[in-house]
Structures are given as C-alpha cells and as structure tokens.
Amino acid sequence: MPLLFTLTAALAIAPFANAQPINLPAGIAFTPSIGVDLRYDDNIDSSPVNEVESWLMVATPRFLLEAETGISTYSVQYSLSRGDYLDADRDSYTDQELLADASWDLHPRHGVEVNLVFRDIQEEFNDRVAPDLESLIFERDRYIEKDFSATYTFGAEGARAGLELTAGHNDRNYIDEIRAQDRRGTYGSGLFSFNIAGATNLLARLDARDIDFRRLPELPDLDSREVNYLVGAERETAVLTLSLLAGLGTRTFSDPTVEDFSRPRWEFFGAWRPLEITELTFTADRVALESRGLATLIDARSASIGWTHDWTETISTQLSFRYTDADFEGTDLTENIRRGFGTVNYQFLEWLTLRAGVNALDQSATDPVFAFDRNQAFIGFEASL
C-alpha cells in the first residue's frame, strides 16, 4: 500500500473504531461521526516574536462508506475540519480530506488495490486531517493535493515469498505560499518478502520517484529523480512487531549545476504489547523532503515513541513524542523540532467519547527567524450515530 495512503488511513479510521455502522441497501455500511473541540492555541501564527494567542472551536464531521462483495472490498472516507477563531483577527478555515480505496482478490495468488487521496488544507497545524512529517516542518503550508495509486500483489496467503508492485501519481498545488513551488510527479515501488522462519520475513524494496516543479523564476530548477534501495527484515507476533529497512537514498537533479544527493536511508517500526491493554511504539526514519526557497532538499532524521493504555473499559490515554532534525541542503539552515502529544479519552456512552489533551511544539533553528514554540490544549467529544 502506498506510504501516503498508509500514514493517513490509520488515523482516519480511528474515530470509527467504536461506532456502529448503519446498513444501507446493496450491502453498503455507512458510519457517520462528528468531533467537536474547544482549543486554546498560544501562538496561532507560529511566530518567533509577538505571539498571538486565541481560543478556537473546531468541528470535524466524518463519514465512512464500506462495501464487500466476497472477492472485492470498497471504502470511502471523508473528513471536514472547520475551525473558528473566537478572539483573534484571523479568518476561519475549512480543511477537507477524501480517502477512497478498492481491492480485488482476483486469484488466491493475485490481488489488486487502487487508492485515491484528496486533501484541501487551509490550516497548517491541524493534526485532525493531515499528520504527515512535511506539514510538521512547514507549519505555514496550505495546499491542495491529489494522489492516485494502484498496487498489485503476488503470493498466496501463507506462501513463503511475496511481491508487491505499486505505481502512482501525485500533484500538490500551494495556496498563497510565496516561495513554495507547486509540484507533481510519478512514483513506483517494488517490495519482495521471503519468509525464513515462522513470523520472520526478509525484505527488499526499491522506490523511485520523478519530481517536476512548476518553477518560480527566482528559485533554482529542482526537477529531480529520487531512488531508494532498501533491504531489511520484519517479525510480528502477538506481543511484538518489528520492521527495519535500511539502505541508500539518492536524488539526481536535472540541472547539472545542482549537486546530486546520496545518503543512508532507513525506516524502523517497533511495537511491544506486554499486555492486551497497553502498547508501546517506536519509530525512526531518515527521508528526503522537498524544500522551499533556495534549499535543494531537506534531509530529515526523526525518531518517536508512543504509549497507548486502556485503564478501564471506558478510560484510555495516548502519549507520544517525536524529534526531528532537518538539514536544508545547500544552505546553513538546520531545524530541530520536538513535538509532544497527550490525550485522555472517556467513553461516556456507547456512541459518545469525551476527550481532553495537550499538543506542544518546540522548534529551534540556526536562523532565529524559524525558531518558535507553540502549545495547544483542547477539550471535546467524538459522537457517532
């Protein structure tokens, strides 16, 4: 499954975890929900000086449509997030996200999946909709993004070897961003897995991506091709999940005056479930991101830890912390980003969950213009019909 869809799907499905679907004709299950939060933000402009604070009301209605026909499954998820600032001279915002996927089991050894992602992002700090790393580094991003991909899988369930091939196209257009260049590109990947013992697989993956910028006259030509060569292993049991891929990442630029990029590349995920009611997760990765302004790209190294625990049948907590070190290649700028999140959920009724939490971001940089702190606190609820 493509990375963009995978990162989003996990959070998008969460609000529907306790909801009971409404059965519609033709075997379609419809699950609506709505979340409402009263949020306090102490730096709504992510400014290093003269911070502006405000209360805001955020409403996030969602719906999920699902259907299954035996050999095929279909789903459509839509989220809308509306934020109204209560005591600051700033326009309200409306973010939207649409996720759609369809999969077909054509044969015990052959499967096809198609994924569609659409985002219209107006607010740069809205983790209810867009939780990706790039939005974390560029807090001021506003954009419209479209992504389409198709994945073919070969290998029967329980087979010793498997192959997964993905091809897709991505298009991102920025809204009122002076130095951000719109971009589009095609991408593809191939993942080969081989079982060596029980729940342990060896992995080999090749990623390739062509990036085409709609160049602004005053900025360098950054059209490029990115290729990642990764090998590793994964293991999953009832208590432990481990996955590690490591190798080489390269970026070759069309403009011969721009220096090509070659660095180690890695992805790690670990989850430990010592009890049924608790889970610890660990991640680490190194990725190359598209830049803004004069930097050729961003070499971002991140690590995170998370803890989820169910204290009772109705009370649960989530804690997470992520650290990112981002080097803007071709410039002297480096950003160090620390982001923490904590929330408490109380399932007051079967269809109503109350929640409260805090979200803190601390960014330091070699250039003080890009250094700031931003903290949020919220209280709200998630309701399903």
Short mmCIF file of C-alpha atoms in Angstrom, two decimals:
data_model
loop_
_atom_site.label_atom_id
_atom_site.label_comp_id
_atom_site.label_asym_id
_atom_site.label_seq_id
_atom_site.Cartn_x
_atom_site.Cartn_y
_atom_site.Cartn_z
CA MET A 1 0.00 0.00 0.00
CA PRO A 2 1.42 3.45 -0.85
CA LEU A 3 3.02 5.35 2.02
CA LEU A 4 0.83 8.46 1.66
CA PHE A 5 -2.35 6.41 1.98
CA THR A 6 -0.98 4.24 4.79
CA LEU A 7 0.05 7.18 7.00
CA THR A 8 -3.37 8.75 6.70
CA ALA A 9 -5.58 5.68 6.90
CA ALA A 10 -4.55 4.67 10.42
CA LEU A 11 -5.69 7.99 11.92
CA ALA A 12 -8.67 8.33 9.62
CA ILE A 13 -10.16 5.02 10.74
CA ALA A 14 -9.67 5.73 14.48
CA PRO A 15 -12.84 7.84 15.01
CA PHE A 16 -14.94 4.95 13.68
CA ALA A 17 -13.45 2.31 16.00
CA ASN A 18 -16.40 2.28 18.44
CA ALA A 19 -19.10 3.34 16.00
CA GLN A 20 -21.87 1.02 14.83
CA PRO A 21 -22.45 1.22 11.06
CA ILE A 22 -25.84 1.89 9.52
CA ASN A 23 -26.72 -0.82 6.98
CA LEU A 24 -27.83 0.64 3.65
CA PRO A 25 -29.18 -1.16 0.58
CA ALA A 26 -26.80 -3.12 -1.67
CA GLY A 27 -24.69 -4.25 1.29
CA ILE A 28 -23.25 -0.78 1.99
CA ALA A 29 -22.31 0.12 5.58
CA PHE A 30 -22.48 3.84 6.46
CA THR A 31 -20.71 5.12 9.58
CA PRO A 32 -21.01 8.85 10.37
CA SER A 33 -19.36 10.66 13.27
CA ILE A 34 -18.59 14.17 14.40
CA GLY A 35 -15.90 15.56 16.66
CA VAL A 36 -16.05 18.97 18.36
CA ASP A 37 -13.16 20.53 20.28
CA LEU A 38 -12.69 23.78 22.17
CA ARG A 39 -8.99 24.53 21.68
CA TYR A 40 -6.59 27.06 23.14
CA ASP A 41 -3.57 27.99 20.99
CA ASP A 42 -0.84 30.26 22.39
CA ASN A 43 0.84 31.06 19.03
CA ILE A 44 -1.57 30.77 16.13
CA ASP A 45 0.91 32.25 13.63
CA SER A 46 3.90 30.06 14.64
CA SER A 47 5.80 33.30 15.21
CA PRO A 48 9.17 33.64 16.97
CA VAL A 49 8.12 37.00 18.44
CA ASN A 50 4.89 38.87 19.20
CA GLU A 51 2.91 35.66 19.59
CA VAL A 52 -0.85 35.87 19.12
CA GLU A 53 -3.00 33.57 21.25
CA SER A 54 -6.61 32.56 20.70
CA TRP A 55 -9.37 30.18 21.58
CA LEU A 56 -10.97 28.40 18.66
CA MET A 57 -13.81 25.99 18.06
CA VAL A 58 -13.01 23.05 15.77
CA ALA A 59 -15.75 20.80 14.35
CA THR A 60 -14.79 17.68 12.38
CA PRO A 61 -17.63 15.71 10.81
CA ARG A 62 -16.66 12.45 9.10
CA PHE A 63 -18.26 9.54 7.35
CA LEU A 64 -17.15 6.11 6.23
CA LEU A 65 -18.78 4.03 3.49
CA GLU A 66 -17.83 0.36 3.16
CA ALA A 67 -18.95 -2.47 0.95
CA GLU A 68 -17.80 -6.06 0.43
CA THR A 69 -18.78 -8.48 -2.32
CA GLY A 70 -16.74 -11.55 -1.48
CA ILE A 71 -13.74 -11.08 -3.75
CA SER A 72 -13.75 -7.27 -3.59
CA THR A 73 -13.92 -4.55 -0.95
CA TYR A 74 -14.60 -0.81 -1.29
CA SER A 75 -14.36 2.09 1.13
CA VAL A 76 -14.70 5.87 1.05
CA GLN A 77 -13.76 8.11 3.98
CA TYR A 78 -14.42 11.85 4.08
CA SER A 79 -13.37 14.33 6.77
CA LEU A 80 -14.08 18.03 7.04
CA SER A 81 -12.50 20.19 9.73
CA ARG A 82 -13.92 23.66 10.37
CA GLY A 83 -12.08 26.00 12.73
CA ASP A 84 -13.40 29.33 14.00
CA TYR A 85 -11.11 31.68 15.96
CA LEU A 86 -13.03 33.16 18.86
CA ASP A 87 -10.83 36.07 19.95
CA ALA A 88 -8.23 36.71 17.21
CA ASP A 89 -8.44 38.70 13.99
CA ARG A 90 -7.92 35.72 11.72
CA ASP A 91 -10.15 34.08 9.13
CA SER A 92 -11.80 30.78 9.85
CA TYR A 93 -10.55 27.74 7.95
CA THR A 94 -12.03 24.61 6.42
CA ASP A 95 -9.84 21.55 5.74
CA GLN A 96 -11.05 18.58 3.73
CA GLU A 97 -9.74 15.08 3.12
CA LEU A 98 -11.10 12.25 0.98
CA LEU A 99 -9.69 8.72 1.04
CA ALA A 100 -11.02 6.04 -1.29
CA ASP A 101 -9.78 2.54 -1.96
CA ALA A 102 -10.93 -0.59 -3.73
CA SER A 103 -9.34 -4.03 -3.70
CA TRP A 104 -9.98 -7.22 -5.66
CA ASP A 105 -8.80 -10.76 -4.88
CA LEU A 106 -8.57 -11.93 -8.46
CA HIS A 107 -6.99 -15.27 -7.56
CA PRO A 108 -5.55 -16.83 -4.39
CA ARG A 109 -2.15 -15.57 -5.62
CA HIS A 110 -3.15 -12.29 -7.28
CA GLY A 111 -4.62 -9.12 -5.83
CA VAL A 112 -5.13 -5.53 -6.99
CA GLU A 113 -5.75 -2.41 -4.90
CA VAL A 114 -6.49 1.15 -6.03
CA ASN A 115 -6.14 4.17 -3.71
CA LEU A 116 -7.19 7.80 -4.07
CA VAL A 117 -6.23 10.67 -1.74
CA PHE A 118 -7.53 14.24 -1.96
CA ARG A 119 -6.67 16.99 0.51
CA ASP A 120 -7.60 20.66 0.67
CA ILE A 121 -5.57 22.06 3.58
CA GLN A 122 -6.04 25.64 4.77
CA GLU A 123 -4.72 25.34 8.35
CA GLU A 124 -1.09 24.36 8.90
CA PHE A 125 -1.39 22.86 12.40
CA ASN A 126 -4.41 20.59 12.01
CA ASP A 127 -3.44 17.06 13.00
CA ARG A 128 -7.09 16.01 12.76
CA VAL A 129 -6.64 15.91 8.99
CA ALA A 130 -3.01 15.93 7.82
CA PRO A 131 -0.49 14.36 10.23
CA ASP A 132 2.41 13.96 7.77
CA LEU A 133 6.01 14.97 8.53
CA GLU A 134 6.15 17.59 5.80
CA SER A 135 3.28 19.53 7.38
CA LEU A 136 5.17 19.41 10.68
CA ILE A 137 8.32 21.00 9.22
CA PHE A 138 6.46 23.65 7.22
CA GLU A 139 3.88 24.97 9.64
CA ARG A 140 2.59 27.58 7.19
CA ASP A 141 1.73 25.20 4.34
CA ARG A 142 -1.65 25.47 2.67
CA TYR A 143 -2.21 23.29 -0.34
CA ILE A 144 -4.45 21.11 -2.49
CA GLU A 145 -3.11 17.61 -3.01
CA LYS A 146 -4.24 14.76 -5.24
CA ASP A 147 -2.73 11.29 -5.23
CA PHE A 148 -3.71 8.18 -7.19
CA SER A 149 -2.01 4.79 -6.98
CA ALA A 150 -2.52 1.16 -7.87
CA THR A 151 -0.89 -1.86 -6.21
CA TYR A 152 -0.54 -5.41 -7.49
CA THR A 153 0.31 -8.24 -5.07
CA PHE A 154 1.52 -11.71 -5.93
CA GLY A 155 1.66 -14.54 -3.42
CA ALA A 156 -0.90 -16.71 -1.71
CA GLU A 157 -1.67 -16.25 1.99
CA GLY A 158 0.90 -18.24 3.94
CA ALA A 159 3.23 -18.54 0.95
CA ARG A 160 6.96 -18.31 1.60
CA ALA A 161 7.54 -15.46 -0.87
CA GLY A 162 5.52 -12.44 -1.92
CA LEU A 163 5.81 -9.49 -4.28
CA GLU A 164 4.09 -6.10 -4.16
CA LEU A 165 4.29 -3.55 -7.01
CA THR A 166 2.93 0.00 -6.77
CA ALA A 167 2.65 2.83 -9.29
CA GLY A 168 1.08 6.25 -8.73
CA HIS A 169 0.91 9.95 -9.46
CA ASN A 170 0.96 12.86 -7.00
CA ASP A 171 0.07 16.53 -7.55
CA ARG A 172 0.40 19.28 -4.91
CA ASN A 173 -0.60 22.92 -5.51
CA TYR A 174 0.14 25.52 -2.83
CA ILE A 175 -2.28 28.26 -1.81
CA ASP A 176 -0.89 31.76 -1.17
CA GLU A 177 2.61 30.43 -0.47
CA ILE A 178 5.14 32.90 -1.84
CA ARG A 179 8.20 30.63 -2.06
CA ALA A 180 6.60 27.18 -2.31
CA GLN A 181 6.69 25.69 -5.80
CA ASP A 182 3.79 23.56 -6.98
CA ARG A 183 4.91 20.08 -7.93
CA ARG A 184 3.76 16.86 -9.49
CA GLY A 185 5.36 13.53 -10.15
CA THR A 186 5.00 9.84 -10.78
CA TYR A 187 6.29 7.21 -8.39
CA GLY A 188 6.67 3.46 -8.13
CA SER A 189 7.93 0.84 -5.73
CA GLY A 190 8.57 -2.87 -5.54
CA LEU A 191 8.64 -4.88 -2.31
CA PHE A 192 9.83 -8.51 -2.14
CA SER A 193 9.38 -10.54 1.03
CA PHE A 194 10.73 -14.00 1.85
CA ASN A 195 9.80 -16.00 4.93
CA ILE A 196 12.80 -17.56 6.67
CA ALA A 197 11.24 -18.80 9.91
CA GLY A 198 7.73 -18.61 11.33
CA ALA A 199 6.82 -14.95 11.75
CA THR A 200 10.11 -13.56 10.34
CA ASN A 201 10.48 -12.26 6.78
CA LEU A 202 13.41 -10.84 4.85
CA LEU A 203 12.56 -7.73 2.82
CA ALA A 204 13.94 -5.92 -0.21
CA ARG A 205 12.37 -2.71 -1.54
CA LEU A 206 13.09 -0.35 -4.41
CA ASP A 207 11.41 3.10 -4.56
CA ALA A 208 11.61 5.53 -7.47
CA ARG A 209 10.02 8.95 -7.93
CA ASP A 210 10.20 11.67 -10.58
CA ILE A 211 9.55 15.21 -9.25
CA ASP A 212 8.55 18.01 -11.59
CA PHE A 213 8.26 21.52 -10.12
CA ARG A 214 6.28 24.38 -11.61
CA ARG A 215 9.30 26.58 -11.24
CA LEU A 216 9.21 30.12 -9.88
CA PRO A 217 11.58 32.44 -11.79
CA GLU A 218 13.68 33.46 -8.78
CA LEU A 219 14.22 29.89 -7.49
CA PRO A 220 16.59 27.14 -8.72
CA ASP A 221 15.50 24.32 -11.04
CA LEU A 222 14.94 21.37 -8.66
CA ASP A 223 13.36 18.83 -11.03
CA SER A 224 14.83 15.51 -9.97
CA ARG A 225 14.60 11.74 -9.69
CA GLU A 226 14.73 10.03 -6.31
CA VAL A 227 15.67 6.34 -5.93
CA ASN A 228 15.88 4.39 -2.65
CA TYR A 229 17.47 0.95 -2.31
CA LEU A 230 16.43 -0.77 0.92
CA VAL A 231 16.82 -4.21 2.50
CA GLY A 232 15.75 -5.45 5.90
CA ALA A 233 13.51 -7.76 7.88
CA GLU A 234 10.23 -7.87 9.77
CA ARG A 235 8.78 -10.01 12.53
CA GLU A 236 5.29 -9.99 14.01
CA THR A 237 3.92 -11.94 16.95
CA ALA A 238 1.06 -11.37 19.36
CA VAL A 239 3.41 -9.43 21.66
CA LEU A 240 5.97 -7.86 19.35
CA THR A 241 6.12 -6.20 15.93
CA LEU A 242 9.48 -5.25 14.43
CA SER A 243 10.29 -3.90 10.97
CA LEU A 244 13.59 -2.46 9.72
CA LEU A 245 14.56 -1.32 6.24
CA ALA A 246 17.90 0.34 5.56
CA GLY A 247 19.98 1.21 2.54
CA LEU A 248 20.85 4.11 0.26
CA GLY A 249 18.76 7.06 -0.88
CA THR A 250 19.75 9.09 -3.95
CA ARG A 251 18.45 12.25 -5.62
CA THR A 252 19.64 13.20 -9.14
CA PHE A 253 18.80 16.72 -10.33
CA SER A 254 18.04 17.71 -13.91
CA ASP A 255 20.10 20.88 -13.55
CA PRO A 256 23.81 19.92 -13.72
CA THR A 257 24.72 22.92 -11.55
CA VAL A 258 22.74 21.45 -8.60
CA GLU A 259 24.73 18.90 -6.60
CA ASP A 260 23.23 15.41 -6.53
CA PHE A 261 22.30 13.90 -3.16
CA SER A 262 23.25 10.48 -1.76
CA ARG A 263 22.76 9.50 1.88
CA PRO A 264 21.94 6.47 4.06
CA ARG A 265 18.20 5.82 4.29
CA TRP A 266 16.28 3.88 6.93
CA GLU A 267 12.82 3.09 8.28
CA PHE A 268 12.20 1.39 11.63
CA PHE A 269 8.95 0.49 13.37
CA GLY A 270 8.56 -1.39 16.62
CA ALA A 271 5.53 -2.17 18.76
CA TRP A 272 5.54 -4.00 22.09
CA ARG A 273 2.31 -5.26 23.65
CA PRO A 274 3.20 -6.73 27.07
CA LEU A 275 -0.50 -6.68 27.99
CA GLU A 276 -3.69 -6.64 25.94
CA ILE A 277 -4.47 -3.19 27.36
CA THR A 278 -1.17 -1.45 26.60
CA GLU A 279 1.11 -0.86 23.62
CA LEU A 280 4.45 0.92 23.22
CA THR A 281 5.51 2.02 19.73
CA PHE A 282 8.86 3.21 18.45
CA THR A 283 9.75 4.67 15.05
CA ALA A 284 12.88 6.04 13.39
CA ASP A 285 13.41 7.16 9.83
CA ARG A 286 15.54 9.23 7.50
CA VAL A 287 13.84 10.74 4.46
CA ALA A 288 14.49 13.40 1.81
CA LEU A 289 11.73 16.01 1.57
CA GLU A 290 11.04 18.71 -0.99
CA SER A 291 12.24 22.14 0.08
CA ARG A 292 11.03 25.72 -0.09
CA GLY A 293 13.11 28.64 -1.21
CA LEU A 294 16.80 28.17 -2.01
CA ALA A 295 17.48 24.77 -0.36
CA THR A 296 17.77 21.86 -2.80
CA LEU A 297 16.02 19.42 -0.43
CA ILE A 298 15.60 18.61 3.26
CA ASP A 299 17.47 15.73 4.89
CA ALA A 300 15.14 14.85 7.79
CA ARG A 301 16.00 12.36 10.54
CA SER A 302 13.23 11.54 13.01
CA ALA A 303 12.51 9.30 15.96
CA SER A 304 9.34 8.88 18.01
CA ILE A 305 7.90 6.99 20.94
CA GLY A 306 4.24 6.43 21.76
CA TRP A 307 2.24 4.75 24.50
CA THR A 308 -1.41 3.74 24.45
CA HIS A 309 -3.08 2.28 27.54
CA ASP A 310 -6.64 1.25 28.43
CA TRP A 311 -7.03 1.93 32.15
CA THR A 312 -10.60 0.61 32.24
CA GLU A 313 -13.17 -0.41 29.66
CA THR A 314 -14.12 3.25 29.26
CA ILE A 315 -10.91 5.25 30.01
CA SER A 316 -7.81 5.27 27.80
CA THR A 317 -4.77 7.51 27.30
CA GLN A 318 -2.32 8.18 24.48
CA LEU A 319 1.11 9.81 24.83
CA SER A 320 3.62 10.47 22.06
CA PHE A 321 6.83 12.37 21.44
CA ARG A 322 8.63 12.94 18.14
CA TYR A 323 12.01 14.52 17.49
CA THR A 324 13.08 15.67 14.01
CA ASP A 325 16.43 17.04 12.88
CA ALA A 326 16.09 18.70 9.46
CA ASP A 327 19.04 19.93 7.38
CA PHE A 328 18.18 22.25 4.49
CA GLU A 329 20.74 21.13 1.91
CA GLY A 330 22.53 23.92 0.06
CA THR A 331 22.01 26.39 2.93
CA ASP A 332 23.22 26.81 6.52
CA LEU A 333 19.74 26.27 7.97
CA THR A 334 19.05 23.40 10.37
CA GLU A 335 15.82 22.94 12.33
CA ASN A 336 15.35 20.80 15.44
CA ILE A 337 11.70 20.03 16.08
CA ARG A 338 10.27 18.47 19.23
CA ARG A 339 6.58 17.65 19.31
CA GLY A 340 4.66 16.05 22.16
CA PHE A 341 1.04 15.00 22.40
CA GLY A 342 -1.11 13.63 25.20
CA THR A 343 -4.82 12.86 25.38
CA VAL A 344 -7.34 11.21 27.69
CA ASN A 345 -10.48 9.55 26.31
CA TYR A 346 -13.58 8.62 28.29
CA GLN A 347 -16.28 6.58 26.60
CA PHE A 348 -19.23 8.17 28.37
CA LEU A 349 -21.80 6.32 26.26
CA GLU A 350 -21.51 3.66 23.59
CA TRP A 351 -21.82 6.34 20.93
CA LEU A 352 -20.13 9.26 22.79
CA THR A 353 -16.46 9.64 23.75
CA LEU A 354 -15.23 12.65 25.74
CA ARG A 355 -11.60 13.74 25.34
CA ALA A 356 -9.04 16.27 26.56
CA GLY A 357 -5.41 16.77 25.73
CA VAL A 358 -2.37 18.92 25.04
CA ASN A 359 -0.16 19.36 21.99
CA ALA A 360 3.25 21.06 22.29
CA LEU A 361 5.74 22.01 19.57
CA ASP A 362 9.21 23.43 20.21
CA GLN A 363 11.30 24.35 17.16
CA SER A 364 14.86 25.65 17.33
CA ALA A 365 16.87 26.68 14.28
CA THR A 366 20.26 28.04 13.28
CA ASP A 367 18.36 31.07 11.97
CA PRO A 368 16.27 32.59 14.81
CA VAL A 369 13.59 33.63 12.29
CA PHE A 370 12.49 29.99 12.10
CA ALA A 371 12.54 29.25 15.85
CA PHE A 372 9.30 29.27 17.83
CA ASP A 373 7.20 27.49 20.46
CA ARG A 374 3.55 26.61 20.03
CA ASN A 375 1.28 24.94 22.57
CA GLN A 376 -2.33 23.85 22.41
CA ALA A 377 -4.82 22.43 24.88
CA PHE A 378 -8.24 21.08 23.99
CA ILE A 379 -11.38 19.52 25.38
CA GLY A 380 -14.09 17.97 23.26
CA PHE A 381 -16.01 14.90 22.20
CA GLU A 382 -16.46 12.40 19.37
CA ALA A 383 -20.00 11.20 18.67
CA SER A 384 -21.28 8.55 16.27
CA LEU A 385 -24.82 7.80 15.21
#
